[in-house]
Protein backbone atom coordinates (compact mmCIF):
# COMPACT_ATOMS: atom_id res chain seq x y z
CA UNK A 1 0.00 0.00 0.00
CA UNK A 2 1.10 3.58 -0.67
CA UNK A 3 2.43 6.02 1.91
CA UNK A 4 -0.60 8.26 1.26
CA UNK A 5 -2.95 5.45 2.31
CA UNK A 6 -1.23 5.10 5.71
CA UNK A 7 -1.10 8.86 6.14
CA UNK A 8 -4.84 9.27 5.41
CA UNK A 9 -5.73 6.38 7.76
CA UNK A 10 -3.69 7.94 10.59
CA UNK A 11 -5.42 11.30 10.10
CA UNK A 12 -8.86 9.66 10.23
CA UNK A 13 -8.05 7.85 13.49
CA UNK A 14 -6.73 11.08 15.04
CA UNK A 15 -9.89 12.98 14.04
CA UNK A 16 -12.04 10.19 15.56
CA UNK A 17 -10.07 10.48 18.82
CA UNK A 18 -10.66 14.22 18.95
CA UNK A 19 -14.39 13.70 18.38
CA UNK A 20 -14.58 11.18 21.24
CA UNK A 21 -12.69 13.53 23.58
CA UNK A 22 -14.96 16.47 22.69
CA UNK A 23 -18.07 14.32 23.28
CA UNK A 24 -16.86 13.29 26.76
CA UNK A 25 -16.15 16.92 27.72
CA UNK A 26 -19.56 18.07 26.49
CA UNK A 27 -21.32 15.24 28.33
CA UNK A 28 -19.52 16.08 31.55
CA UNK A 29 -20.57 19.69 31.16
CA UNK A 30 -24.22 18.65 31.18
CA UNK A 31 -23.87 17.49 34.80
CA UNK A 32 -23.68 20.22 37.39
CA UNK A 33 -20.78 20.16 39.84
CA UNK A 34 -23.34 19.80 42.68
CA UNK A 35 -25.01 16.84 40.98
CA UNK A 36 -21.70 15.11 40.39
CA UNK A 37 -20.71 15.55 44.05
CA UNK A 38 -24.07 14.30 45.26
CA UNK A 39 -23.76 11.22 43.09
CA UNK A 40 -20.28 10.57 44.42
CA UNK A 41 -21.49 10.85 48.02
CA UNK A 42 -24.46 8.61 47.35
CA UNK A 43 -22.20 6.01 45.82
CA UNK A 44 -19.80 6.19 48.72
CA UNK A 45 -22.62 6.30 51.29
CA UNK A 46 -23.91 2.80 50.68
CA UNK A 47 -20.43 1.32 50.87
CA UNK A 48 -18.73 3.57 53.42
CA UNK A 49 -21.41 3.73 56.14
CA UNK A 50 -20.15 1.83 59.16
CA UNK A 51 -22.50 -0.82 60.52
CA UNK A 52 -24.58 0.10 63.55
CA UNK A 53 -23.49 -2.72 65.88
CA UNK A 54 -25.92 -4.10 68.43
CA UNK A 55 -25.53 -6.81 71.05
CA UNK A 56 -27.12 -8.21 74.19
CA UNK A 57 -26.12 -9.76 77.48
CA UNK A 58 -25.93 -13.55 76.91
CA UNK A 59 -28.68 -14.47 79.36
CA UNK A 60 -30.20 -17.30 77.31
CA UNK A 61 -29.29 -20.09 74.91
CA UNK A 62 -27.01 -18.65 72.17
CA UNK A 63 -29.11 -20.12 69.35
CA UNK A 64 -32.23 -18.38 70.65
CA UNK A 65 -30.32 -15.10 70.95
CA UNK A 66 -28.95 -15.41 67.40
CA UNK A 67 -32.44 -15.86 66.00
CA UNK A 68 -33.86 -12.97 68.03
CA UNK A 69 -31.17 -10.39 67.35
CA UNK A 70 -30.54 -11.51 63.78
CA UNK A 71 -34.22 -10.86 63.01
CA UNK A 72 -34.11 -7.55 64.87
CA UNK A 73 -30.97 -6.43 63.00
CA UNK A 74 -32.73 -6.94 59.66
CA UNK A 75 -35.73 -4.92 60.82
CA UNK A 76 -33.61 -2.06 62.18
CA UNK A 77 -31.53 -1.91 59.01
CA UNK A 78 -34.68 -1.44 56.95
CA UNK A 79 -36.12 1.19 59.30
CA UNK A 80 -32.93 3.17 59.86
CA UNK A 81 -31.43 2.97 56.38
CA UNK A 82 -28.01 1.88 57.65
CA UNK A 83 -26.43 -1.57 57.91
CA UNK A 84 -27.14 -3.11 61.32
CA UNK A 85 -25.01 -5.95 62.65
CA UNK A 86 -25.61 -8.21 65.66
CA UNK A 87 -22.39 -9.16 67.43
CA UNK A 88 -22.69 -11.78 70.22
CA UNK A 89 -20.52 -11.51 73.35
CA UNK A 90 -19.13 -14.20 75.62
CA UNK A 91 -20.46 -12.95 78.96
CA UNK A 92 -22.03 -10.01 80.78
CA UNK A 93 -18.70 -8.33 81.55
CA UNK A 94 -17.67 -8.55 77.90
CA UNK A 95 -20.83 -6.71 76.84
CA UNK A 96 -19.98 -3.80 79.14
CA UNK A 97 -16.33 -3.68 78.05
CA UNK A 98 -17.19 -3.77 74.34
CA UNK A 99 -19.77 -1.01 74.84
CA UNK A 100 -17.26 1.07 76.79
CA UNK A 101 -14.53 0.92 74.09
CA UNK A 102 -17.00 1.56 71.26
CA UNK A 103 -17.07 -1.90 69.67
CA UNK A 104 -20.81 -2.00 70.35
CA UNK A 105 -23.12 0.93 69.61
CA UNK A 106 -26.23 -0.27 71.41
CA UNK A 107 -26.76 -3.13 73.85
CA UNK A 108 -29.73 -4.91 75.41
CA UNK A 109 -28.65 -4.75 79.05
CA UNK A 110 -30.21 -5.90 82.27
CA UNK A 111 -30.84 -3.33 84.98
CA UNK A 112 -27.45 -3.79 86.65
CA UNK A 113 -25.31 -4.05 83.52
CA UNK A 114 -27.13 -1.06 82.05
CA UNK A 115 -26.23 1.06 85.05
CA UNK A 116 -22.63 -0.19 84.98
CA UNK A 117 -22.32 0.58 81.26
CA UNK A 118 -23.76 4.09 81.54
CA UNK A 119 -21.42 4.93 84.40
CA UNK A 120 -18.47 4.06 82.14
CA UNK A 121 -19.71 5.89 79.03
CA UNK A 122 -20.71 9.49 79.82
CA UNK A 123 -23.62 10.55 77.65
CA UNK A 124 -24.92 7.01 77.12
CA UNK A 125 -28.62 6.67 77.93
CA UNK A 126 -31.35 4.12 78.42
CA UNK A 127 -33.86 4.69 75.62
CA UNK A 128 -36.52 1.95 75.43
CA UNK A 129 -37.64 -1.17 77.25
CA UNK A 130 -40.37 -3.76 76.85
CA UNK A 131 -43.75 -3.22 78.44
CA UNK A 132 -42.94 -6.03 80.91
CA UNK A 133 -39.66 -4.47 82.08
CA UNK A 134 -41.26 -1.74 84.16
CA UNK A 135 -42.57 -4.44 86.51
CA UNK A 136 -40.15 -7.32 86.24
CA UNK A 137 -39.87 -10.29 88.60
CA UNK A 138 -37.50 -13.07 89.60
CA UNK A 139 -38.71 -16.54 90.46
CA UNK A 140 -37.08 -18.90 92.94
CA UNK A 141 -37.46 -22.50 91.79
CA UNK A 142 -36.72 -25.82 93.48
CA UNK A 143 -36.30 -29.45 92.59
CA UNK A 144 -39.30 -31.21 94.14
CA UNK A 145 -37.03 -33.81 95.75
CA UNK A 146 -35.68 -31.01 97.99
CA UNK A 147 -38.85 -31.13 100.09
CA UNK A 148 -39.25 -27.34 99.84
CA UNK A 149 -42.74 -25.93 99.43
CA UNK A 150 -43.95 -22.62 97.94
CA UNK A 151 -44.25 -19.67 100.33
CA UNK A 152 -46.19 -16.38 100.16
CA UNK A 153 -43.67 -13.68 101.06
CA UNK A 154 -40.00 -12.80 101.32
CA UNK A 155 -39.65 -14.26 104.82
CA UNK A 156 -40.06 -17.73 103.31
CA UNK A 157 -36.60 -17.43 101.74
CA UNK A 158 -35.23 -18.39 105.17
CA UNK A 159 -36.33 -21.95 104.39
CA UNK A 160 -33.60 -22.14 101.75
CA UNK A 161 -30.87 -22.28 104.40
CA UNK A 162 -29.00 -25.56 104.31
CA UNK A 163 -29.90 -26.27 100.66
CA UNK A 164 -27.70 -26.11 97.57
CA UNK A 165 -28.39 -22.97 95.55
CA UNK A 166 -27.45 -21.39 92.22
CA UNK A 167 -27.81 -17.89 90.84
CA UNK A 168 -27.60 -17.15 87.11
CA UNK A 169 -24.80 -14.88 85.91
CA UNK A 170 -22.83 -13.00 88.57
CA UNK A 171 -23.88 -9.72 86.90
CA UNK A 172 -27.52 -10.62 86.29
CA UNK A 173 -30.16 -8.31 87.74
CA UNK A 174 -32.94 -10.89 87.88
CA UNK A 175 -30.66 -13.87 88.45
CA UNK A 176 -28.30 -12.40 91.06
CA UNK A 177 -28.61 -8.78 92.20
CA UNK A 178 -32.28 -8.56 93.15
CA UNK A 179 -32.45 -12.16 94.48
CA UNK A 180 -29.48 -11.51 96.76
CA UNK A 181 -31.19 -8.32 97.94
CA UNK A 182 -34.35 -10.26 98.84
CA UNK A 183 -32.32 -13.02 100.49
CA UNK A 184 -30.65 -10.37 102.63
CA UNK A 185 -34.07 -9.01 103.62
CA UNK A 186 -34.98 -12.51 104.81
CA UNK A 187 -31.76 -12.80 106.83
CA UNK A 188 -30.11 -15.26 104.44
CA UNK A 189 -26.43 -14.88 103.54
CA UNK A 190 -24.47 -16.83 100.95
CA UNK A 191 -22.77 -18.71 103.78
CA UNK A 192 -26.16 -20.15 104.81
CA UNK A 193 -26.39 -22.36 101.76
CA UNK A 194 -25.08 -25.90 101.63
CA UNK A 195 -21.68 -25.57 99.96
CA UNK A 196 -20.87 -22.55 97.83
CA UNK A 197 -23.61 -20.80 95.91
CA UNK A 198 -23.31 -21.53 92.19
CA UNK A 199 -23.41 -19.23 89.17
CA UNK A 200 -24.93 -21.01 86.20
CA UNK A 201 -24.17 -18.25 83.69
CA UNK A 202 -27.67 -18.02 82.17
CA UNK A 203 -31.34 -18.41 83.05
CA UNK A 204 -31.76 -21.45 80.80
CA UNK A 205 -28.84 -23.16 82.49
CA UNK A 206 -30.30 -22.44 85.95
CA UNK A 207 -33.47 -24.32 85.01
CA UNK A 208 -31.45 -27.25 83.66
CA UNK A 209 -29.27 -27.50 86.78
CA UNK A 210 -32.23 -27.44 89.17
CA UNK A 211 -34.21 -29.88 87.05
CA UNK A 212 -31.24 -32.27 87.02
CA UNK A 213 -30.84 -31.98 90.79
CA UNK A 214 -27.35 -30.52 90.53
CA UNK A 215 -28.68 -27.72 92.73
CA UNK A 216 -31.80 -28.00 94.87
CA UNK A 217 -32.77 -24.35 94.40
CA UNK A 218 -32.15 -21.67 91.82
CA UNK A 219 -33.39 -18.23 90.83
CA UNK A 220 -34.01 -16.72 87.41
CA UNK A 221 -35.81 -14.22 85.20
CA UNK A 222 -39.57 -14.83 85.31
CA UNK A 223 -40.02 -14.11 81.60
CA UNK A 224 -37.58 -16.88 80.65
CA UNK A 225 -39.28 -19.28 83.09
CA UNK A 226 -42.72 -18.59 81.60
CA UNK A 227 -41.40 -18.84 78.04
CA UNK A 228 -39.70 -22.19 78.64
CA UNK A 229 -42.66 -23.71 80.48
CA UNK A 230 -45.06 -22.63 77.69
CA UNK A 231 -42.76 -24.31 75.19
CA UNK A 232 -42.74 -27.49 77.32
CA UNK A 233 -39.01 -27.21 77.85
CA UNK A 234 -39.29 -27.72 81.63
CA UNK A 235 -40.25 -30.94 83.41
CA UNK A 236 -42.82 -29.63 85.88
CA UNK A 237 -42.90 -33.05 87.53
CA UNK A 238 -39.42 -32.26 88.82
CA UNK A 239 -39.33 -28.45 89.24
CA UNK A 240 -41.70 -25.97 90.89
CA UNK A 241 -41.80 -22.25 91.65
CA UNK A 242 -41.32 -21.41 95.33
CA UNK A 243 -41.77 -17.64 95.23
CA UNK A 244 -42.21 -14.71 92.85
CA UNK A 245 -40.38 -11.55 93.87
CA UNK A 246 -41.80 -8.01 94.06
CA UNK A 247 -41.56 -5.92 90.89
CA UNK A 248 -38.53 -3.88 89.79
CA UNK A 249 -37.21 -2.24 86.59
CA UNK A 250 -34.93 -4.43 84.51
CA UNK A 251 -33.99 -4.91 80.83
CA UNK A 252 -33.51 -1.95 78.47
CA UNK A 253 -31.58 -0.73 75.43
CA UNK A 254 -28.63 1.59 76.10
CA UNK A 255 -27.11 3.57 73.22
CA UNK A 256 -23.76 5.34 72.90
CA UNK A 257 -23.78 9.13 72.39
CA UNK A 258 -21.34 9.13 69.45
CA UNK A 259 -23.78 7.39 67.08
CA UNK A 260 -25.09 10.85 66.16
CA UNK A 261 -21.68 11.72 64.69
CA UNK A 262 -21.95 8.85 62.22
CA UNK A 263 -25.64 8.74 61.46
CA UNK A 264 -27.02 12.21 62.16
CA UNK A 265 -28.33 14.25 65.08
CA UNK A 266 -31.78 12.62 64.91
CA UNK A 267 -30.49 9.05 64.92
CA UNK A 268 -31.30 8.22 68.56
CA UNK A 269 -34.88 9.39 68.05
CA UNK A 270 -35.09 7.27 64.89
CA UNK A 271 -33.90 4.22 66.82
CA UNK A 272 -36.51 4.88 69.51
CA UNK A 273 -39.25 5.16 66.93
CA UNK A 274 -38.18 1.93 65.27
CA UNK A 275 -38.90 0.14 68.54
CA UNK A 276 -41.97 2.12 69.57
CA UNK A 277 -43.69 1.52 66.23
CA UNK A 278 -43.24 -2.27 66.17
CA UNK A 279 -46.70 -3.42 65.09
CA UNK A 280 -48.08 -6.75 66.35
CA UNK A 281 -50.53 -6.73 63.42
CA UNK A 282 -47.64 -7.16 60.97
CA UNK A 283 -46.38 -10.78 61.01
CA UNK A 284 -42.67 -9.97 60.65
CA UNK A 285 -42.84 -7.37 63.43
CA UNK A 286 -45.02 -9.56 65.65
CA UNK A 287 -42.29 -12.19 65.41
CA UNK A 288 -39.80 -9.74 66.96
CA UNK A 289 -42.19 -8.83 69.77
CA UNK A 290 -42.94 -12.50 70.41
CA UNK A 291 -39.24 -13.36 70.54
CA UNK A 292 -38.80 -10.59 73.12
CA UNK A 293 -41.84 -11.85 75.04
CA UNK A 294 -43.47 -8.43 74.83
CA UNK A 295 -46.63 -6.78 73.53
CA UNK A 296 -44.78 -3.56 72.75
CA UNK A 297 -41.76 -1.38 73.58
CA UNK A 298 -42.06 1.79 75.64
CA UNK A 299 -39.76 4.72 76.36
CA UNK A 300 -37.62 4.60 79.49
CA UNK A 301 -35.18 6.86 81.32
CA UNK A 302 -31.96 6.50 83.31
CA UNK A 303 -33.80 7.51 86.49
CA UNK A 304 -35.88 4.32 86.38
CA UNK A 305 -32.79 2.35 87.43
CA UNK A 306 -31.90 4.42 90.48
CA UNK A 307 -33.09 1.63 92.77
CA UNK A 308 -30.92 -0.89 90.91
CA UNK A 309 -27.87 1.36 91.30
CA UNK A 310 -28.58 1.88 95.01
CA UNK A 311 -28.89 -1.86 95.67
CA UNK A 312 -25.80 -2.58 93.55
CA UNK A 313 -23.77 -0.16 95.65
CA UNK A 314 -25.19 -1.65 98.85
CA UNK A 315 -24.14 -5.16 97.76
CA UNK A 316 -20.75 -4.01 96.45
CA UNK A 317 -21.50 -4.62 92.75
CA UNK A 318 -20.79 -0.93 92.01
CA UNK A 319 -18.08 0.90 93.94
XYZ file of N, CA, C and O in Angstrom, residues 58-145:
352
model
N -25.625 -12.154 77.275
C -25.926 -13.550 76.906
C -26.657 -14.293 78.019
O -26.106 -15.189 78.660
N -27.926 -13.928 78.227
C -28.678 -14.471 79.357
C -29.470 -15.729 79.017
O -30.111 -16.307 79.886
N -29.456 -16.118 77.737
C -30.198 -17.300 77.310
C -29.346 -18.138 76.365
O -28.201 -17.809 76.079
N -29.949 -19.210 75.857
C -29.288 -20.088 74.905
C -28.821 -19.288 73.690
O -29.597 -18.520 73.108
N -27.550 -19.435 73.279
C -27.012 -18.646 72.167
C -27.798 -18.778 70.867
O -27.907 -17.803 70.109
N -28.343 -19.942 70.585
C -29.115 -20.118 69.353
C -30.383 -19.275 69.372
O -30.775 -18.696 68.350
N -31.026 -19.199 70.520
C -32.232 -18.376 70.650
C -31.881 -16.895 70.484
O -32.617 -16.133 69.849
N -30.739 -16.500 71.061
C -30.320 -15.102 70.948
C -29.977 -14.751 69.504
O -30.299 -13.652 69.033
N -29.320 -15.664 68.790
C -28.946 -15.412 67.400
C -30.186 -15.200 66.542
O -30.232 -14.297 65.696
N -31.199 -16.003 66.767
C -32.440 -15.859 66.005
C -33.112 -14.530 66.319
O -33.529 -13.797 65.421
N -33.207 -14.198 67.607
C -33.861 -12.970 68.027
C -33.171 -11.741 67.463
O -33.794 -10.902 66.790
N -31.867 -11.625 67.717
C -31.171 -10.390 67.350
C -30.806 -10.341 65.871
O -30.639 -9.252 65.320
N -30.722 -11.502 65.226
C -30.538 -11.506 63.782
C -31.771 -10.950 63.087
O -31.674 -10.138 62.153
N -32.950 -11.363 63.558
C -34.216 -10.862 63.012
C -34.366 -9.368 63.291
O -34.775 -8.595 62.420
N -34.014 -8.968 64.507
C -34.113 -7.553 64.872
C -33.172 -6.702 64.025
O -33.544 -5.605 63.585
N -31.950 -7.185 63.789
C -30.971 -6.428 63.001
C -31.495 -6.156 61.594
O -31.328 -5.056 61.053
N -32.161 -7.134 60.997
C -32.731 -6.944 59.659
C -33.812 -5.859 59.687
O -33.867 -5.001 58.800
N -34.654 -5.914 60.694
C -35.726 -4.920 60.819
C -35.158 -3.519 61.006
O -35.579 -2.564 60.334
N -34.188 -3.374 61.921
C -33.612 -2.060 62.184
C -32.897 -1.507 60.957
O -32.956 -0.305 60.685
N -32.226 -2.365 60.213
C -31.528 -1.914 59.013
C -32.509 -1.314 58.009
O -32.246 -0.271 57.401
N -33.666 -1.946 57.867
C -34.683 -1.438 56.952
C -35.262 -0.107 57.444
O -35.482 0.810 56.664
N -35.508 -0.009 58.744
C -36.123 1.190 59.302
C -35.158 2.373 59.361
O -35.572 3.520 59.178
N -33.888 2.097 59.641
C -32.926 3.168 59.863
C -32.157 3.556 58.609
O -31.529 4.613 58.562
N -32.149 2.670 57.606
C -31.432 2.972 56.376
C -29.929 2.863 56.498
O -29.193 3.452 55.700
N -29.449 2.125 57.491
C -28.011 1.875 57.655
C -27.826 0.383 57.926
O -28.738 -0.275 58.434
N -26.660 -0.158 57.594
C -26.435 -1.568 57.910
C -26.395 -1.787 59.421
O -25.763 -1.022 60.141
N -27.102 -2.792 59.895
C -27.140 -3.114 61.317
C -26.601 -4.528 61.500
O -27.021 -5.462 60.821
N -25.680 -4.665 62.434
C -25.010 -5.955 62.653
C -25.161 -6.388 64.109
O -24.945 -5.595 65.025
N -25.550 -7.638 64.311
C -25.607 -8.211 65.660
C -24.297 -8.930 65.947
O -23.871 -9.783 65.179
N -23.658 -8.544 67.043
C -22.392 -9.162 67.428
C -22.552 -9.796 68.815
O -22.696 -9.090 69.813
N -22.543 -11.134 68.910
C -22.685 -11.776 70.224
C -21.453 -11.564 71.093
O -20.349 -11.315 70.578
N -21.633 -11.642 72.406
C -20.520 -11.511 73.352
C -20.474 -12.759 74.225
O -21.448 -13.498 74.333
N -19.337 -12.967 74.866
C -19.132 -14.201 75.624
C -19.802 -14.194 76.989
O -20.257 -15.229 77.466
N -19.850 -13.023 77.636
C -20.458 -12.952 78.961
C -20.898 -11.522 79.250
O -20.710 -10.620 78.436
N -21.491 -11.313 80.425
C -22.031 -10.007 80.776
C -20.941 -8.940 80.821
O -21.122 -7.826 80.333
N -19.809 -9.296 81.427
C -18.705 -8.329 81.546
C -18.201 -7.902 80.173
O -17.895 -6.728 79.948
N -18.141 -8.858 79.247
C -17.668 -8.548 77.895
C -18.592 -7.561 77.198
O -18.137 -6.713 76.420
N -19.889 -7.638 77.475
C -20.829 -6.706 76.844
C -20.571 -5.277 77.315
O -20.638 -4.328 76.530
N -20.263 -5.128 78.590
C -19.983 -3.797 79.144
C -18.670 -3.256 78.586
O -18.576 -2.093 78.179
N -17.645 -4.104 78.559
C -16.332 -3.685 78.053
C -16.409 -3.271 76.591
O -15.873 -2.228 76.194
N -17.081 -4.077 75.770
C -17.189 -3.773 74.340
C -17.991 -2.494 74.114
O -17.692 -1.712 73.198
N -18.991 -2.253 74.934
C -19.767 -1.008 74.840
C -18.902 0.174 75.244
O -18.924 1.233 74.601
N -18.110 -0.001 76.294
C -17.256 1.075 76.790
C -16.243 1.527 75.742
O -16.034 2.729 75.526
N -15.592 0.571 75.055
C -14.535 0.924 74.095
C -15.085 1.280 72.718
O -14.335 1.673 71.823
N -16.400 1.152 72.524
C -16.997 1.556 71.256
C -17.143 0.454 70.234
O -17.523 0.721 69.087
N -16.870 -0.794 70.607
C -17.067 -1.902 69.667
C -18.549 -2.201 69.462
O -18.937 -2.783 68.444
N -19.359 -1.828 70.437
C -20.807 -1.995 70.346
C -21.469 -0.627 70.472
O -21.103 0.156 71.340
N -22.434 -0.361 69.613
C -23.123 0.934 69.612
C -24.350 0.944 70.514
O -24.693 1.977 71.093
N -25.021 -0.184 70.613
C -26.232 -0.270 71.412
C -26.361 -1.693 71.942
O -26.144 -2.653 71.211
N -26.718 -1.810 73.222
C -26.761 -3.130 73.848
C -28.045 -3.304 74.648
O -28.508 -2.377 75.317
N -28.596 -4.509 74.584
C -29.731 -4.907 75.407
C -29.158 -5.371 76.740
O -28.659 -6.471 76.881
N -29.211 -4.478 77.726
C -28.653 -4.747 79.046
C -29.752 -5.101 80.034
O -30.914 -4.727 79.861
N -29.352 -5.771 81.119
C -30.215 -5.896 82.272
C -30.091 -4.631 83.095
O -29.287 -3.738 82.790
N -30.873 -4.535 84.161
C -30.843 -3.331 84.985
C -29.455 -3.013 85.506
O -28.972 -1.877 85.388
N -28.774 -4.014 86.072
C -27.450 -3.791 86.648
C -26.415 -3.472 85.589
O -25.683 -2.483 85.709
N -26.322 -4.292 84.560
C -25.312 -4.055 83.524
C -25.552 -2.735 82.803
O -24.603 -2.065 82.379
N -26.830 -2.346 82.675
C -27.134 -1.059 82.046
C -26.596 0.099 82.856
O -26.020 1.047 82.313
N -26.767 0.015 84.168
C -26.228 1.055 85.053
C -24.706 1.067 84.968
O -24.081 2.133 84.828
N -24.088 -0.107 85.032
C -22.628 -0.191 84.980
C -22.098 0.385 83.668
O -21.090 1.093 83.658
N -22.765 0.088 82.569
C -22.320 0.577 81.261
C -22.439 2.092 81.165
O -21.523 2.777 80.692
N -23.559 2.640 81.623
C -23.757 4.089 81.539
C -22.766 4.855 82.412
O -22.327 5.954 82.051
N -22.393 4.273 83.533
C -21.416 4.929 84.400
C -20.041 5.001 83.743
O -19.243 5.880 84.053
N -19.772 4.085 82.808
C -18.469 4.062 82.138
C -18.456 4.803 80.805
O -17.388 5.033 80.237
N -19.627 5.162 80.303
C -19.706 5.887 79.030
C -20.561 7.141 79.227
O -21.783 7.104 79.064
N -19.948 8.251 79.616
C -20.709 9.491 79.817
C -21.516 9.849 78.572
O -21.013 9.790 77.451
N -22.759 10.195 78.768
C -23.624 10.548 77.648
C -24.439 9.397 77.110
O -25.353 9.607 76.306
N -24.118 8.164 77.526
C -24.923 7.010 77.122
C -26.230 7.034 77.908
O -26.249 7.421 79.081
N -27.313 6.605 77.270
C -28.616 6.669 77.935
C -29.463 5.434 77.655
O -29.343 4.800 76.603
N -30.306 5.118 78.619
C -31.348 4.119 78.418
C -32.428 4.773 77.554
O -32.815 5.913 77.808
N -32.904 4.050 76.522
C -33.864 4.690 75.617
C -35.225 3.988 75.574
O -36.255 4.642 75.606
N -35.236 2.670 75.476
C -36.516 1.954 75.429
C -36.401 0.644 76.195
O -35.310 0.103 76.391
N -37.560 0.136 76.603
C -37.643 -1.168 77.249
C -38.954 -1.822 76.824
O -39.808 -1.175 76.214
N -39.109 -3.093 77.129
C -40.373 -3.765 76.848
C -41.437 -3.313 77.846
O -41.107 -2.807 78.926
N -42.681 -3.552 77.508
C -43.753 -3.217 78.443
C -43.617 -3.994 79.755
O -43.986 -3.493 80.819
N -43.054 -5.199 79.707
C -42.936 -6.033 80.910
C -41.778 -5.626 81.816
O -41.711 -6.062 82.970
N -40.869 -4.793 81.313
C -39.664 -4.474 82.083
C -39.872 -3.425 83.159
O -39.018 -3.255 84.026
N -40.986 -2.733 83.115
C -41.262 -1.742 84.158
C -41.686 -2.426 85.453
O -41.552 -1.855 86.542
N -42.190 -3.655 85.336
C -42.566 -4.439 86.512
C -42.072 -5.869 86.298
O -42.848 -6.775 85.969
N -40.788 -6.040 86.505
C -40.155 -7.325 86.242
C -40.054 -8.120 87.542
O -40.093 -7.559 88.639
N -39.918 -9.436 87.415
C -39.872 -10.295 88.598
C -38.822 -11.394 88.426
O -38.522 -11.812 87.311
N -38.314 -11.857 89.557
C -37.498 -13.067 89.604
C -38.353 -14.180 90.188
O -39.300 -13.913 90.948
N -38.031 -15.407 89.831
C -38.709 -16.543 90.458
C -37.659 -17.484 91.056
O -36.641 -17.780 90.422
N -37.903 -17.897 92.283
C -37.076 -18.902 92.937
C -37.718 -20.258 92.654
O -38.925 -20.440 92.890
N -36.939 -21.185 92.129
C -37.464 -22.502 91.789
C -36.713 -23.575 92.573
O -35.588 -23.355 93.032
N -37.353 -24.731 92.736
C -36.719 -25.821 93.485
C -37.008 -27.162 92.839
O -38.072 -27.365 92.236
N -36.060 -28.071 92.957
C -36.304 -29.453 92.586
C -37.248 -30.039 93.635
O -37.038 -29.855 94.836
N -38.290 -30.719 93.201
C -39.302 -31.211 94.138
C -38.745 -32.207 95.145
O -39.306 -32.369 96.235
N -37.631 -32.855 94.808
C -37.025 -33.809 95.747
C -36.395 -33.110 96.951
O -36.036 -33.755 97.929
